Coordinates of C-alpha atoms in Angstrom, one line a residue:
X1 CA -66.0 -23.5 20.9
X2 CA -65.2 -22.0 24.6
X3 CA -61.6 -21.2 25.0
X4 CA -60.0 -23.0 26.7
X5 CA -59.6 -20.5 29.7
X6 CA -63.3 -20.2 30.0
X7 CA -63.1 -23.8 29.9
X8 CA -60.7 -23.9 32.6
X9 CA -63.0 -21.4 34.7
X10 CA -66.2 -23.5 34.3
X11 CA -64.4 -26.7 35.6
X12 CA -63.1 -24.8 38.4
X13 CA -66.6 -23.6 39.4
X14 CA -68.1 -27.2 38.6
X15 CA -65.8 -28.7 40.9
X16 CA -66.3 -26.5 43.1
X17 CA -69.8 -27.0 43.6
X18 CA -69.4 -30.6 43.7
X19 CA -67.3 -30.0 47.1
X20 CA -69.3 -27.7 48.5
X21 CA -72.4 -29.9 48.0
X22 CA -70.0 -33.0 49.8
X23 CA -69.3 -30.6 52.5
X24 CA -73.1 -29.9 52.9
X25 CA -74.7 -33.3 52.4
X26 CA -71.7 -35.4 54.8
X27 CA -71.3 -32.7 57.2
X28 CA -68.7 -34.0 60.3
X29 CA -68.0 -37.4 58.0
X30 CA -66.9 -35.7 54.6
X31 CA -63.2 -37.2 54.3
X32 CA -60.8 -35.5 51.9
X33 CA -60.8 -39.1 49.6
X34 CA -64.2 -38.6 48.8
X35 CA -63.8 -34.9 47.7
X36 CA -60.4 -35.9 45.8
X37 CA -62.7 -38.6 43.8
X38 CA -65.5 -37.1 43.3
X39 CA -64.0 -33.9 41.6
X40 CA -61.8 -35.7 39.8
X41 CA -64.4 -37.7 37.9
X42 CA -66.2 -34.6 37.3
X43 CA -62.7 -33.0 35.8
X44 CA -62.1 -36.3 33.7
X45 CA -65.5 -36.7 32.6
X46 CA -65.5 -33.2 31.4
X47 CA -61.9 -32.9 29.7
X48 CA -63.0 -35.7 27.7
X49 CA -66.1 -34.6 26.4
X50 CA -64.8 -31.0 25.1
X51 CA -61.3 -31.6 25.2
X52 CA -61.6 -35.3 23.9
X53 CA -57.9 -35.1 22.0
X54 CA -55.8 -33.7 25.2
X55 CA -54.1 -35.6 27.7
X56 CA -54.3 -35.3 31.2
X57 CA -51.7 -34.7 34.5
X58 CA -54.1 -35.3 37.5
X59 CA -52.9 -35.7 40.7
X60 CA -56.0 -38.3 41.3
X61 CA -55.3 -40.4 38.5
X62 CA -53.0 -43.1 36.7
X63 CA -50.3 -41.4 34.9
X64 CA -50.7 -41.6 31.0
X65 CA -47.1 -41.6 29.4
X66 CA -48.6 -40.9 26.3
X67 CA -48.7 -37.2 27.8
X68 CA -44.9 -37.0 27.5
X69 CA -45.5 -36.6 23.8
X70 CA -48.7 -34.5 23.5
X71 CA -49.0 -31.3 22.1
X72 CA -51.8 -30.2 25.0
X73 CA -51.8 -31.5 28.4
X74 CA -54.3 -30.4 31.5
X75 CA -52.7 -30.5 34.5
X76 CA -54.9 -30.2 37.4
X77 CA -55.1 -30.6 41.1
X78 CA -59.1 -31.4 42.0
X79 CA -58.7 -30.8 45.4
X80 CA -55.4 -28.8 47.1
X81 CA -55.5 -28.7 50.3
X82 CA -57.4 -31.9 51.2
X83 CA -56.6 -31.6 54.9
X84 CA -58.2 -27.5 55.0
X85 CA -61.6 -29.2 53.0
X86 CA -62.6 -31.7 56.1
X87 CA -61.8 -28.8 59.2
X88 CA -63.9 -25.9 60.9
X89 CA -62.4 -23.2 62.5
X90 CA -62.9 -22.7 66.1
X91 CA -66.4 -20.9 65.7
X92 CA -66.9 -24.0 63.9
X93 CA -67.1 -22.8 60.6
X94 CA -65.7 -24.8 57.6
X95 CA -61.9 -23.7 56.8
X96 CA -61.8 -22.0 53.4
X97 CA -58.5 -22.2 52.2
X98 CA -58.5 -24.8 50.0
X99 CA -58.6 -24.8 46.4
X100 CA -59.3 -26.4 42.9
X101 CA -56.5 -26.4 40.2
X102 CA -57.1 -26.3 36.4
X103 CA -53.9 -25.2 34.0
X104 CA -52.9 -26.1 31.0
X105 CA -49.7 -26.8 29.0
X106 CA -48.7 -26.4 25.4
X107 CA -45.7 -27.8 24.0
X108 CA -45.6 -24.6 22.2
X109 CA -45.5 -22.4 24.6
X110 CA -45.6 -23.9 27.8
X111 CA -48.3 -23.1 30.3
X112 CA -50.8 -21.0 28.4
X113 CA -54.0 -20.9 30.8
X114 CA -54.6 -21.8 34.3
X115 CA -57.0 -21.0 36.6
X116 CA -57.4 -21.7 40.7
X117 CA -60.5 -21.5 42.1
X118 CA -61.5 -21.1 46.0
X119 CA -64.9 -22.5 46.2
X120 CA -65.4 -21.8 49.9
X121 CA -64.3 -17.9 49.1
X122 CA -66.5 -18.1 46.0
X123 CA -63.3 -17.1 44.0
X124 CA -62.0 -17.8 40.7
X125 CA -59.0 -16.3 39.4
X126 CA -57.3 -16.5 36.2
X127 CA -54.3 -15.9 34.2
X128 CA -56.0 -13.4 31.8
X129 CA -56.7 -11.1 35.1
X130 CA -53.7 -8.9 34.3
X131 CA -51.2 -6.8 36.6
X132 CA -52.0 -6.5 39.8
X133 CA -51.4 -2.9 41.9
X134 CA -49.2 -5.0 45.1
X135 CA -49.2 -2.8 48.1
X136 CA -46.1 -1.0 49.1
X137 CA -43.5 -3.0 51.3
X138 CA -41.8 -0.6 52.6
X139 CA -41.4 -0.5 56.3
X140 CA -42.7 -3.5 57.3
X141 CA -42.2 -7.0 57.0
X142 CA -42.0 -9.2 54.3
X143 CA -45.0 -11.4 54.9
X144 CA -44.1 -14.7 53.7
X145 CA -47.1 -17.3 53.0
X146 CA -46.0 -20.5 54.8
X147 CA -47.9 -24.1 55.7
X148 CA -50.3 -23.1 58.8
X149 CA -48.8 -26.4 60.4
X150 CA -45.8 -27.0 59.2
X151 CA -43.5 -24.0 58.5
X152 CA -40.7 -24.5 56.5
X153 CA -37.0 -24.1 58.2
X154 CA -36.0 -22.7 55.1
X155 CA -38.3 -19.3 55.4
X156 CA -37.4 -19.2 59.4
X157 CA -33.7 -19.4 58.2
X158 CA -34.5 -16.3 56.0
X159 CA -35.8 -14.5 59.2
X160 CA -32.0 -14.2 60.3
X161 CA -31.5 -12.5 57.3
X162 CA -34.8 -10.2 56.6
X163 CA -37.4 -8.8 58.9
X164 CA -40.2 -11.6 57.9
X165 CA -43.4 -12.5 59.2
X166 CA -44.7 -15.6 58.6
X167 CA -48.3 -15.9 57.4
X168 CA -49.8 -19.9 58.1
X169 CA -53.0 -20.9 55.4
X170 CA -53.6 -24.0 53.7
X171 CA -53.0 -25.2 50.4
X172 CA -50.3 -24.1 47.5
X173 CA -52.7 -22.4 45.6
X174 CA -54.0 -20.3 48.4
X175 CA -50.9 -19.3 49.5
X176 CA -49.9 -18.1 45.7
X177 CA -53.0 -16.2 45.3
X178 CA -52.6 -14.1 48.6
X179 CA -49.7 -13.0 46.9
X180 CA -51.7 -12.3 43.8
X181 CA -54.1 -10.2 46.1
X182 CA -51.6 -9.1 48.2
X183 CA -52.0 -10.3 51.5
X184 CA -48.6 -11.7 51.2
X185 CA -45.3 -10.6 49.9
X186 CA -44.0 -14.2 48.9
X187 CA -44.4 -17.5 48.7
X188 CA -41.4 -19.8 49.0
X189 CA -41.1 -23.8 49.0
X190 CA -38.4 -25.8 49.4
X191 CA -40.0 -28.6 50.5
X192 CA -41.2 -30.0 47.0
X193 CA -44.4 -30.1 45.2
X194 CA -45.6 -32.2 42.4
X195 CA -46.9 -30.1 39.1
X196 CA -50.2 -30.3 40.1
X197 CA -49.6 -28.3 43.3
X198 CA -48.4 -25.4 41.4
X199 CA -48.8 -25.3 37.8
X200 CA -52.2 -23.8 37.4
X201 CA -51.4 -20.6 40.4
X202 CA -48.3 -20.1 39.0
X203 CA -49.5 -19.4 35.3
X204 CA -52.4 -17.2 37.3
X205 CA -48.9 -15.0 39.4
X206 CA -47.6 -14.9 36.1
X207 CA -50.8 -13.4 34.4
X208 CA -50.8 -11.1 36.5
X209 CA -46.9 -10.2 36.6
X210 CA -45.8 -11.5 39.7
X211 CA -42.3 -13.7 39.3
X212 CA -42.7 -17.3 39.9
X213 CA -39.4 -20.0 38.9
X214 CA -37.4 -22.5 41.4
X215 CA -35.6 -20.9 44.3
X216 CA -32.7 -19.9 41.8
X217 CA -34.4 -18.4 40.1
X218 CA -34.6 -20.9 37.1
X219 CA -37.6 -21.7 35.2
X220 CA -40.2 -23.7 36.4
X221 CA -40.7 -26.8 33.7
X222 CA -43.7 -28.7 33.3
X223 CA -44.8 -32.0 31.9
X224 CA -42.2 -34.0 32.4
X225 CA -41.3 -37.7 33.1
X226 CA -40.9 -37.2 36.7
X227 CA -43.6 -34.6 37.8
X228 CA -41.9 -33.8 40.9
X229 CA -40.7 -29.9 41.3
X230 CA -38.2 -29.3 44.4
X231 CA -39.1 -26.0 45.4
X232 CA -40.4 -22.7 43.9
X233 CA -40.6 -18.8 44.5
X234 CA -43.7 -16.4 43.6
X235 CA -43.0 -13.0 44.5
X236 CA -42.8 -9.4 42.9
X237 CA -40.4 -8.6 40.6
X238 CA -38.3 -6.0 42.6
X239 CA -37.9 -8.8 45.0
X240 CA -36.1 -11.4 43.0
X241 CA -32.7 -10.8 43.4
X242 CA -32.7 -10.1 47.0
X243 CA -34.3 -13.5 47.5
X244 CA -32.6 -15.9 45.4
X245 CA -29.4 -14.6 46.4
X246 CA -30.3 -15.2 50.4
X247 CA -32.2 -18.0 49.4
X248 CA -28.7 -19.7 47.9
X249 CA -26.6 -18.3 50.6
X250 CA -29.2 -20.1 53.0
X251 CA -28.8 -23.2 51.3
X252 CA -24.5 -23.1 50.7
X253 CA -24.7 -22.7 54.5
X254 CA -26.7 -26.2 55.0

């Protein structure tokens, strides 16, 4: 039987296809509803034929409660960054930064696989990828992965504190993974996600060694009744401290 991370990879790259193919055939008219249904039947459909015992956590679907008491649970996100998916660029190209989110979650062990793939970027990456070799920060800004349209007052807040540049792109699991590739420093939300936004790049920054929890540094818990998370922080290890402690002297002064 295919593991389940080479499980996760093949959905990834399946529903990746299917957008890419929406993106081709619809062209100006593609809407991100269509792409949102589209991959999310393909996920289901798939789930249920080789994972026929597991629950799902779909951000495009009716929640089961009967998750809340599973022993495996798939929590994915078919299409993150729905807004990214129906723009060009100004050369008119298509954007590329959005994403497809497969992860899953054992009561065992919490978050044992996940996977984000970039179809557009013809990317997949996994948790099993292990540590990644993070460029050197010193003596320069800390380059801080923020919405392209809607930067959070929270990072510009920590610009009083640190030297930051703020680095716009589209959806949560891009900006996690250009801190796994190291085109960022960090990613920090305050905003609040739902599980699906984050679950599967987080397990993928924590494959590969980077630090990912809430903005206290607490641990980030998934599958639970309410599937909302508040905020969250991926970054390298050697910058934990330094963050959460600005990050909570930031918010004591709100």
């Amino acid at each position: 039987m295919t593991s389940d991370l080479n499980l996760a990879v093949d959905l990834a790259r399946g529903a990746g296809e299917i957008l890419l193919r929406l993106r081709e055939q619809l062209g100006d008219d593609i809407d991100g509803a269509t792409g949102d249904a589209e991959s999310n039947a393909y996920l289901l459909r798939e789930l249920a034929t080789h994972r026929p015992d597991d629950a799902v956590l779909s951000e495009e679907a009716a929640d089961d409660p009967r998750r809340l008491d599973a022993e495996r649970v798939w929590i994915i996100d078919p299409l993150d960054g729905t807004r990214e998916f129906t723009e060009r660029q100004p050369d008119g190209s298509w954007r590329t930064d959005f994403a497809v989110h497969i992860a899953l979650w054992t009561r065992a062990a919490g978050l044992t696989a996940g996977v984000v793939g970039l179809p557009a970027r013809n990317q997949v990456h996994r948790s099993d990828a292990g540590p990644v070799t993070l460029p050197d920060a010193a003596g320069r800004p800390l380059r801080v992965a923020v919405s392209r349209t809607r930067p959070p007052m929270l990072v510009t807040e920590l610009g009083k504190h640190l030297d930051v540049e703020l680095v716009g792109m589209g959806s949560a699991g891009v900006k996690v993974m250009s801190v796994v590739t190291g085109e960022t420093d960090a990613y920090i939300h305050g905003g609040g996600q739902y599980e699906w936004d984050s679950a599967a790049p987080v397990a993928v920054a924590l494959g590969t060694g980077l630090h990912a929890s809430r903005l206290d540094g607490s641990p980030l818990v998934y599958n639970r009744e309410n599937p909302w998370l508040p905020d969250l922080l991926v970054c390298h290890p050697d910058k934990v401290a330094e963050l959460v402690a600005l990050l909570a002297q930031i918010e004591g002064n709100q």
